[in-house]
CSV table of C-alpha atoms in Angstrom, one decimal:
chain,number,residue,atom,x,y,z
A,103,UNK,CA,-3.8,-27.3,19.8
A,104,UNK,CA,-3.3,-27.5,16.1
A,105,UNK,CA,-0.4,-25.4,14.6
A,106,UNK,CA,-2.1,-22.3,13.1
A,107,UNK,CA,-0.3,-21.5,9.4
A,108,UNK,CA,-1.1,-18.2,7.2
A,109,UNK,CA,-2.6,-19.4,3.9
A,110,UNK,CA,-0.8,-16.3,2.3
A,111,UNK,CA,2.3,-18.1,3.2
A,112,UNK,CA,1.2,-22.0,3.2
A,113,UNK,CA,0.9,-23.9,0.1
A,114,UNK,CA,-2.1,-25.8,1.5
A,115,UNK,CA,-5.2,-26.8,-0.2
A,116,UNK,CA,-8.1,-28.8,0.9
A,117,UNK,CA,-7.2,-31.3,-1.8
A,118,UNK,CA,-3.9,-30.5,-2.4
A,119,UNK,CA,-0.6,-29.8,-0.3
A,120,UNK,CA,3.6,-29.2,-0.7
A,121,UNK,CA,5.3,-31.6,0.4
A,122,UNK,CA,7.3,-30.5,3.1
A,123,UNK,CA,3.9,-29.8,4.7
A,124,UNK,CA,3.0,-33.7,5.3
A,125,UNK,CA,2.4,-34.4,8.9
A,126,UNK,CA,1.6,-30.4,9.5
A,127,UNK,CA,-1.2,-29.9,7.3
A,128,UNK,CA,-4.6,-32.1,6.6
A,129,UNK,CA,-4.7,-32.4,2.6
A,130,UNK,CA,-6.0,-35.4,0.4
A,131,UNK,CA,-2.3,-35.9,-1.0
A,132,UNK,CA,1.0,-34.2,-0.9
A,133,UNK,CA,3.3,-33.2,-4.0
A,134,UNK,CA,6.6,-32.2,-4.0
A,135,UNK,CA,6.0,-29.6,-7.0
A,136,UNK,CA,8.2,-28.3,-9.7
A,137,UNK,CA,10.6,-25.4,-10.2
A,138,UNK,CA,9.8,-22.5,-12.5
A,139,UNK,CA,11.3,-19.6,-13.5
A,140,UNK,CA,8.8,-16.2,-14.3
A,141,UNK,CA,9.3,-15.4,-17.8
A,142,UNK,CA,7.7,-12.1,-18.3
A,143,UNK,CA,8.2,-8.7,-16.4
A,144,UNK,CA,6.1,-9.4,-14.4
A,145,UNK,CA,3.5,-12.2,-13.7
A,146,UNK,CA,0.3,-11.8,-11.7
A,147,UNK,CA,-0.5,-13.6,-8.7
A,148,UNK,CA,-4.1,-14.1,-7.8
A,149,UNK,CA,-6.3,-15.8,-4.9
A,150,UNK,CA,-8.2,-17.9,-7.6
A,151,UNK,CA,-7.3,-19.0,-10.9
A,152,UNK,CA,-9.6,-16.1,-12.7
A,153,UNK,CA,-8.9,-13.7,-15.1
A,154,UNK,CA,-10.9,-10.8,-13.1
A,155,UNK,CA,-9.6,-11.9,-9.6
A,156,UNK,CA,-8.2,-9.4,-7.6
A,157,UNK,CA,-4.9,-9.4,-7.9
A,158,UNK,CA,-2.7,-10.3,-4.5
A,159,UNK,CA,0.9,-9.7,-5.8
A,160,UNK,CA,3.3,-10.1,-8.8
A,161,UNK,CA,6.0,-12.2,-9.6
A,162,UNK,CA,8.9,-10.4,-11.0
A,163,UNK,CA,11.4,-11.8,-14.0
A,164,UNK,CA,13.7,-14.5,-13.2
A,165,UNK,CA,12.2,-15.0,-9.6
A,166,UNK,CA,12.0,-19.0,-9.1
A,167,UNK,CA,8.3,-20.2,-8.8
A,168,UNK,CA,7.9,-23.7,-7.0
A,169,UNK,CA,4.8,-25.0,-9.0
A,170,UNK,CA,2.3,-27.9,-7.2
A,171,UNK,CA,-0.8,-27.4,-9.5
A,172,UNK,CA,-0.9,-26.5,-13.2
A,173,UNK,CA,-4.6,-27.0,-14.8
A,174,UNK,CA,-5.8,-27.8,-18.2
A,175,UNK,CA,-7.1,-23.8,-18.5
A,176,UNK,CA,-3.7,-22.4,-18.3
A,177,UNK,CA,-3.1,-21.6,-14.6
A,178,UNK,CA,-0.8,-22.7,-12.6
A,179,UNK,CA,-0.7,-23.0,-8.1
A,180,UNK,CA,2.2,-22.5,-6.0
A,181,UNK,CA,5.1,-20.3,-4.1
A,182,UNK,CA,7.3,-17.3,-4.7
A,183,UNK,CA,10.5,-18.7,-3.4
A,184,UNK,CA,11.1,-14.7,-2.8
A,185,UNK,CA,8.5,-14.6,0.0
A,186,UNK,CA,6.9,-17.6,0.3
A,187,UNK,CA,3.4,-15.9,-1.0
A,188,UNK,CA,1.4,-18.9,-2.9
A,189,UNK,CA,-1.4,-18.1,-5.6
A,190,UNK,CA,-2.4,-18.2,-9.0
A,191,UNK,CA,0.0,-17.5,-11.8
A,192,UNK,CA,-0.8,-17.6,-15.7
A,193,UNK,CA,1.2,-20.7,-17.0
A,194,UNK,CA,1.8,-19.1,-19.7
A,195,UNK,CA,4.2,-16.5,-17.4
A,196,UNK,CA,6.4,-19.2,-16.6
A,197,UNK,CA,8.9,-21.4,-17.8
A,198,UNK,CA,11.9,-24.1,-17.1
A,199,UNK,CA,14.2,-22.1,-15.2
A,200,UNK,CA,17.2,-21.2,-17.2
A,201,UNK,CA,21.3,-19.8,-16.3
A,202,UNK,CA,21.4,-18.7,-12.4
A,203,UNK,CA,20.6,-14.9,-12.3
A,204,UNK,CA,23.8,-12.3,-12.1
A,205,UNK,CA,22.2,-9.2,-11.8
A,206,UNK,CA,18.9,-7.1,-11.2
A,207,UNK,CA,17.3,-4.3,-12.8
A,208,UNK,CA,17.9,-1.3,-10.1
A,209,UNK,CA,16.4,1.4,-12.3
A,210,UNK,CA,12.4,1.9,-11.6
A,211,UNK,CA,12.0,0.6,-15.2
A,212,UNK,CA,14.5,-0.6,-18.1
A,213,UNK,CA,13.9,-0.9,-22.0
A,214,UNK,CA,14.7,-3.8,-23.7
A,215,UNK,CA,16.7,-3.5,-26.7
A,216,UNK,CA,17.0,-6.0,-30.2
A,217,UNK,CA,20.3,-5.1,-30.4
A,218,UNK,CA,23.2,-3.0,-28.6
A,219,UNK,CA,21.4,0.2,-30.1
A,220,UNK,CA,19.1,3.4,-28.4
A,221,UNK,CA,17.7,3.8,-31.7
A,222,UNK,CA,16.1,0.2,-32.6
A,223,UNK,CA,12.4,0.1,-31.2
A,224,UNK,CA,12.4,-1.9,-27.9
A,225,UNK,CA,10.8,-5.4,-27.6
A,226,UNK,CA,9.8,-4.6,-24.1
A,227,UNK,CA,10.2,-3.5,-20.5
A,228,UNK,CA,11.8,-4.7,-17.1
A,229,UNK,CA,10.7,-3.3,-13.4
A,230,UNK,CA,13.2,-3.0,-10.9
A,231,UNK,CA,14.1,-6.0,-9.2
A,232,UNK,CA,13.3,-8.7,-11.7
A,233,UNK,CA,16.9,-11.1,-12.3
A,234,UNK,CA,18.4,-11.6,-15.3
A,235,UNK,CA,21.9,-13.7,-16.3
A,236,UNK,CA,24.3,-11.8,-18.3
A,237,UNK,CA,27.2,-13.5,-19.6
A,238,UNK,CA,28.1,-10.0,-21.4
A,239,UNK,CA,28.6,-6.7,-19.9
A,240,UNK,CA,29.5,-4.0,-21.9
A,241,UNK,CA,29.7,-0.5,-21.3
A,242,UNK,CA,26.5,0.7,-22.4
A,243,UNK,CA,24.8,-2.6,-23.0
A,244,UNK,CA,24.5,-5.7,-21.5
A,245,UNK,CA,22.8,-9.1,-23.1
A,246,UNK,CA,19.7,-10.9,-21.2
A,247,UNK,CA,18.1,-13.5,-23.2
A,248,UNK,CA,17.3,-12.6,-26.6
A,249,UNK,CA,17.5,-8.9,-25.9
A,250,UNK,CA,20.1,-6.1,-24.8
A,251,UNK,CA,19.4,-3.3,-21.5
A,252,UNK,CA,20.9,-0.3,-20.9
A,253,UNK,CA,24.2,-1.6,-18.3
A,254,UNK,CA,24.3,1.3,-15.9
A,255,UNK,CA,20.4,0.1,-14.9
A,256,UNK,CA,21.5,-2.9,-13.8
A,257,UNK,CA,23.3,-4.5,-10.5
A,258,UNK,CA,25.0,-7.2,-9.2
A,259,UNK,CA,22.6,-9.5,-7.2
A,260,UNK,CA,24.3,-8.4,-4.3
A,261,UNK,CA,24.6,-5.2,-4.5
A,262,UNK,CA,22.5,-3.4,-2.0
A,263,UNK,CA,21.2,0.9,-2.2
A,264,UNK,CA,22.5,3.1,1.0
A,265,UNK,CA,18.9,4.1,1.8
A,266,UNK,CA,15.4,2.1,1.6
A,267,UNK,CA,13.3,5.5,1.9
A,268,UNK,CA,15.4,7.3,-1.4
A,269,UNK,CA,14.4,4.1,-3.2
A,270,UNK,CA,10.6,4.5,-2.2
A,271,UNK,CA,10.7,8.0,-2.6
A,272,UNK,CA,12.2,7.7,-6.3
A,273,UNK,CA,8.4,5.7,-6.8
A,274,UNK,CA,6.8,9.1,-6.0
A,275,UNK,CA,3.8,9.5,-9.0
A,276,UNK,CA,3.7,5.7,-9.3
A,277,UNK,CA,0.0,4.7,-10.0
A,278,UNK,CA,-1.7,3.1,-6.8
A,279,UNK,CA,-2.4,-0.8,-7.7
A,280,UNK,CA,-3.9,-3.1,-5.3
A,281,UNK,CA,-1.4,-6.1,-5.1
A,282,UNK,CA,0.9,-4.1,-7.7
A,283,UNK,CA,4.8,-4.4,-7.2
A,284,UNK,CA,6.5,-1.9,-9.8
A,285,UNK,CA,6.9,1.8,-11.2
A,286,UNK,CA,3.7,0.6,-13.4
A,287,UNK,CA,1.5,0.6,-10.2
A,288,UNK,CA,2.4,-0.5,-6.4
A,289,UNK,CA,0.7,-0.7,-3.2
A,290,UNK,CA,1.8,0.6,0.1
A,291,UNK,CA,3.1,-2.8,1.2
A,292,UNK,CA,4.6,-4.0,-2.2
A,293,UNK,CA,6.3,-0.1,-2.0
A,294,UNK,CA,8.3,-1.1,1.4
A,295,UNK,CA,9.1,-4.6,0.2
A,296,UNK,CA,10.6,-3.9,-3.1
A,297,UNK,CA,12.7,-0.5,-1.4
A,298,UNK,CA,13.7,-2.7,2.0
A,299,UNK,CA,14.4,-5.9,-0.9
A,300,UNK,CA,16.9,-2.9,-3.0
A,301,UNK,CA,18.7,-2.5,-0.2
A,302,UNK,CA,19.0,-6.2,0.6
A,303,UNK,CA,16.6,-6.8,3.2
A,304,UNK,CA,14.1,-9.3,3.1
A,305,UNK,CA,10.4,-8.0,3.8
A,306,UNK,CA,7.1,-10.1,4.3
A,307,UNK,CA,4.7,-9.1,1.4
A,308,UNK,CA,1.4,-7.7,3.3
A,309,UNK,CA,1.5,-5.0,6.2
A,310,UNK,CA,0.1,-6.6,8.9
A,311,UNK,CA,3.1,-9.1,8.1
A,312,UNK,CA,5.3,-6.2,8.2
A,313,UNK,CA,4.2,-4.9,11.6
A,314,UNK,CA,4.7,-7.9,13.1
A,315,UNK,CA,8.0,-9.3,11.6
A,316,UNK,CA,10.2,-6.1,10.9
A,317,UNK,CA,12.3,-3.9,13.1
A,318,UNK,CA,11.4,-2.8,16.8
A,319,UNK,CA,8.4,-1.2,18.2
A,320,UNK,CA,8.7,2.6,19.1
A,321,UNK,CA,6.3,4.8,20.9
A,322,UNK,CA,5.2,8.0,18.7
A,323,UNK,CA,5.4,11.5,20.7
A,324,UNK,CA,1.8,13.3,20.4
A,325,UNK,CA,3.8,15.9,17.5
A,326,UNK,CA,5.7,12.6,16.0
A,327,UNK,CA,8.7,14.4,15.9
A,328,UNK,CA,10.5,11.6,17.9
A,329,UNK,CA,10.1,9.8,14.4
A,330,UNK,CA,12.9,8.9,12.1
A,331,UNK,CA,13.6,8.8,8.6
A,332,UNK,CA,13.1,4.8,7.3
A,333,UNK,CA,10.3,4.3,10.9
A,334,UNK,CA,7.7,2.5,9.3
A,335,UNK,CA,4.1,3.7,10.2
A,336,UNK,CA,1.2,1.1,10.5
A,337,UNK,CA,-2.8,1.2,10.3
A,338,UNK,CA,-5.3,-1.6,9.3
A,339,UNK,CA,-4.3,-3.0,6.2
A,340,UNK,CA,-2.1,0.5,5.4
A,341,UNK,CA,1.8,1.0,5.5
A,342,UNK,CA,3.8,4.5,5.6
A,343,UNK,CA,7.7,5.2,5.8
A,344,UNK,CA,8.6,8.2,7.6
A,345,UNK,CA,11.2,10.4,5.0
A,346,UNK,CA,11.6,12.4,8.2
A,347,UNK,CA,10.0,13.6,11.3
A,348,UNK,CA,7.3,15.7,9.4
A,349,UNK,CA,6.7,13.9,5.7
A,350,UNK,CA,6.0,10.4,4.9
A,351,UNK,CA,5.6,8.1,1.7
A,352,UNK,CA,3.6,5.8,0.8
A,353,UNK,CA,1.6,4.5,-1.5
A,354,UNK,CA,-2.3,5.0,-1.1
A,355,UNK,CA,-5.9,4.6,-2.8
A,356,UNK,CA,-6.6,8.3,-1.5
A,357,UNK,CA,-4.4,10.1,-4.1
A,358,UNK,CA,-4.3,6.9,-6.0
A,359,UNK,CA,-0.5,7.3,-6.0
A,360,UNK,CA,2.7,7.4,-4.7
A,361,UNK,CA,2.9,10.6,-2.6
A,362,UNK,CA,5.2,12.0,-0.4
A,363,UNK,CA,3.3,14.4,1.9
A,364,UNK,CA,3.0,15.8,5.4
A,365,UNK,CA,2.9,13.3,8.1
A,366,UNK,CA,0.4,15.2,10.1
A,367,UNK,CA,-1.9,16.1,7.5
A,368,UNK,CA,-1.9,12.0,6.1
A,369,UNK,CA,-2.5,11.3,9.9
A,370,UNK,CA,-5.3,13.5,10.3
A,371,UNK,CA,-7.1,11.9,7.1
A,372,UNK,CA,-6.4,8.5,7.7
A,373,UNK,CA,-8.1,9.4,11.3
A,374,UNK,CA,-10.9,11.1,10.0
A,375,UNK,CA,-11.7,7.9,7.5
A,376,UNK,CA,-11.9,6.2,11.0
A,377,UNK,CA,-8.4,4.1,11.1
A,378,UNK,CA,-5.7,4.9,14.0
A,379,UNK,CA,-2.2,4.1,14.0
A,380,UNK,CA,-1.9,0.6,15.2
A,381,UNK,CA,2.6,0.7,15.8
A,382,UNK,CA,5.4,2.3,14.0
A,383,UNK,CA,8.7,0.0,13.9
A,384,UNK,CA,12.3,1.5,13.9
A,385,UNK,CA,14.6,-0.2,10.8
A,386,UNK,CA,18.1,0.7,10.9
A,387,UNK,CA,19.6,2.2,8.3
């Protein structure tokens, strides 16, 4: 039987493949493809190479792209080295990778400065978790390209937060956004990726991905009190974290938001919209 392979995950195309698919795959030819480097905050990533297609995820600043396709109309194909999603990118988003990344934005949202000064007008914004290179720290500022951000919202690459579930619940009021991945608008999945990814954890990008690759399968008591804080709650095509044994967070087209609310109540409406739990999965913390 042929090898089965998630076309979220698998740069593979009728006519077109990666290369280190060849012998795997059936394509009309194979490419090897070419590194890039997302320029702006944050890049979309969409399922076809249209302006109104719905978006699947984003590509954050200074995350390496592996390119296999760009086309005359300004799109370009391939894979988030971050997760190995593969998509749609405006070519225009992207750019020969420059200096190895130092540091990350762990603020929800950064200004970017002209100079080393609060009171110049900023020339844009950075989400938490896109990578910049510094070769200058200061005590307020530090330098990123053409542009200055405040030092204390930044961290080393390495650096990891104490707690996933704090991080998710500092996105409380975010705007819900199908495919989104920052304080601008998120989705329930893109929510536990980028607070598990803070806390240096990788984390598949869709929740059915999640429920089957992340932590260990636990058995909820009828009251759910046997849950614990950083348990990750499944339905069809929906993800929860449990901040504790009665209130989760997650992000959700029902309030359109970020919300952290009773874990019962959420239950009871998901139920009555006609979805069941499917698992929950224990992630140490």
């Amino acid at each position: 039987m042929a090898e089965r392979f998630d076309p979220r995950v698998t740069a593979v195309r009728p006519d077109l493949a990666a290369r280190y698919l060849e012998g795997k795959v059936a394509a009309a030819r194979f490419v090897d493809g070419i590194a890039r480097e997302v320029l702006d905050a944050q890049a979309p990533v969409r399922g076809i190479p249209a302006l109104d297609a719905p978006l699947v995820t984003e590509a954050l600043r200074g995350e390496r792209v592996t390119v296999y396709e760009e086309t005359d109309e300004g799109w370009c194909w391939g894979q988030l080295d971050s997760d190995g999603y593969v998509g749609w990118l405006p070519a225009n988003a992207l750019g020969t990778p420059g200096p190895q990344p130092t540091h990350k934005v762990k603020a929800l949202r950064t200004l970017v400065y002209p100079a080393p000064n609060v009171k110049q007008p900023p020339l844009g914004t950075l989400p938490m978790g896109a990578r910049v290179a510094t070769p200058s720290i200061q005590a307020e500022f530090a330098a990123v390209g053409t542009g200055f951000v405040p030092s204390r919202h930044l961290a080393e690459l390495d650096a990891c937060e104490a707690d996933f579930v704090a991080v998710a619940e500092r996105f409380a009021g975010t705007p819900y956004l199908w495919g989104g991945k920052t304080s601008l608008g998120i989705d329930c999945s893109g929510l536990v990726q980028m607070s598990l990814n803070a806390a240096g954890r990788g984390c598949p990008r869709d929740s059915d991905m999640q429920e089957q690759g992340l932590g260990a399968s636990v058995r909820p008591a009828p009251d759910f009190t046997n849950l614990q804080r950083g348990d990750l709650m499944f339905w069809k095509g929906h993800v929860a974290i449990v901040a504790n044994s009665t209130t989760i967070v997650h992000a959700n087209a029902f309030q359109m938001a970020v919300a952290i609310e009773p874990l019962a109540g959420a239950v009871a409406r998901i139920r009555a919209a006609g979805s069941e739990l499917t698992g929950v999965k224990r992630i140490a913390i």
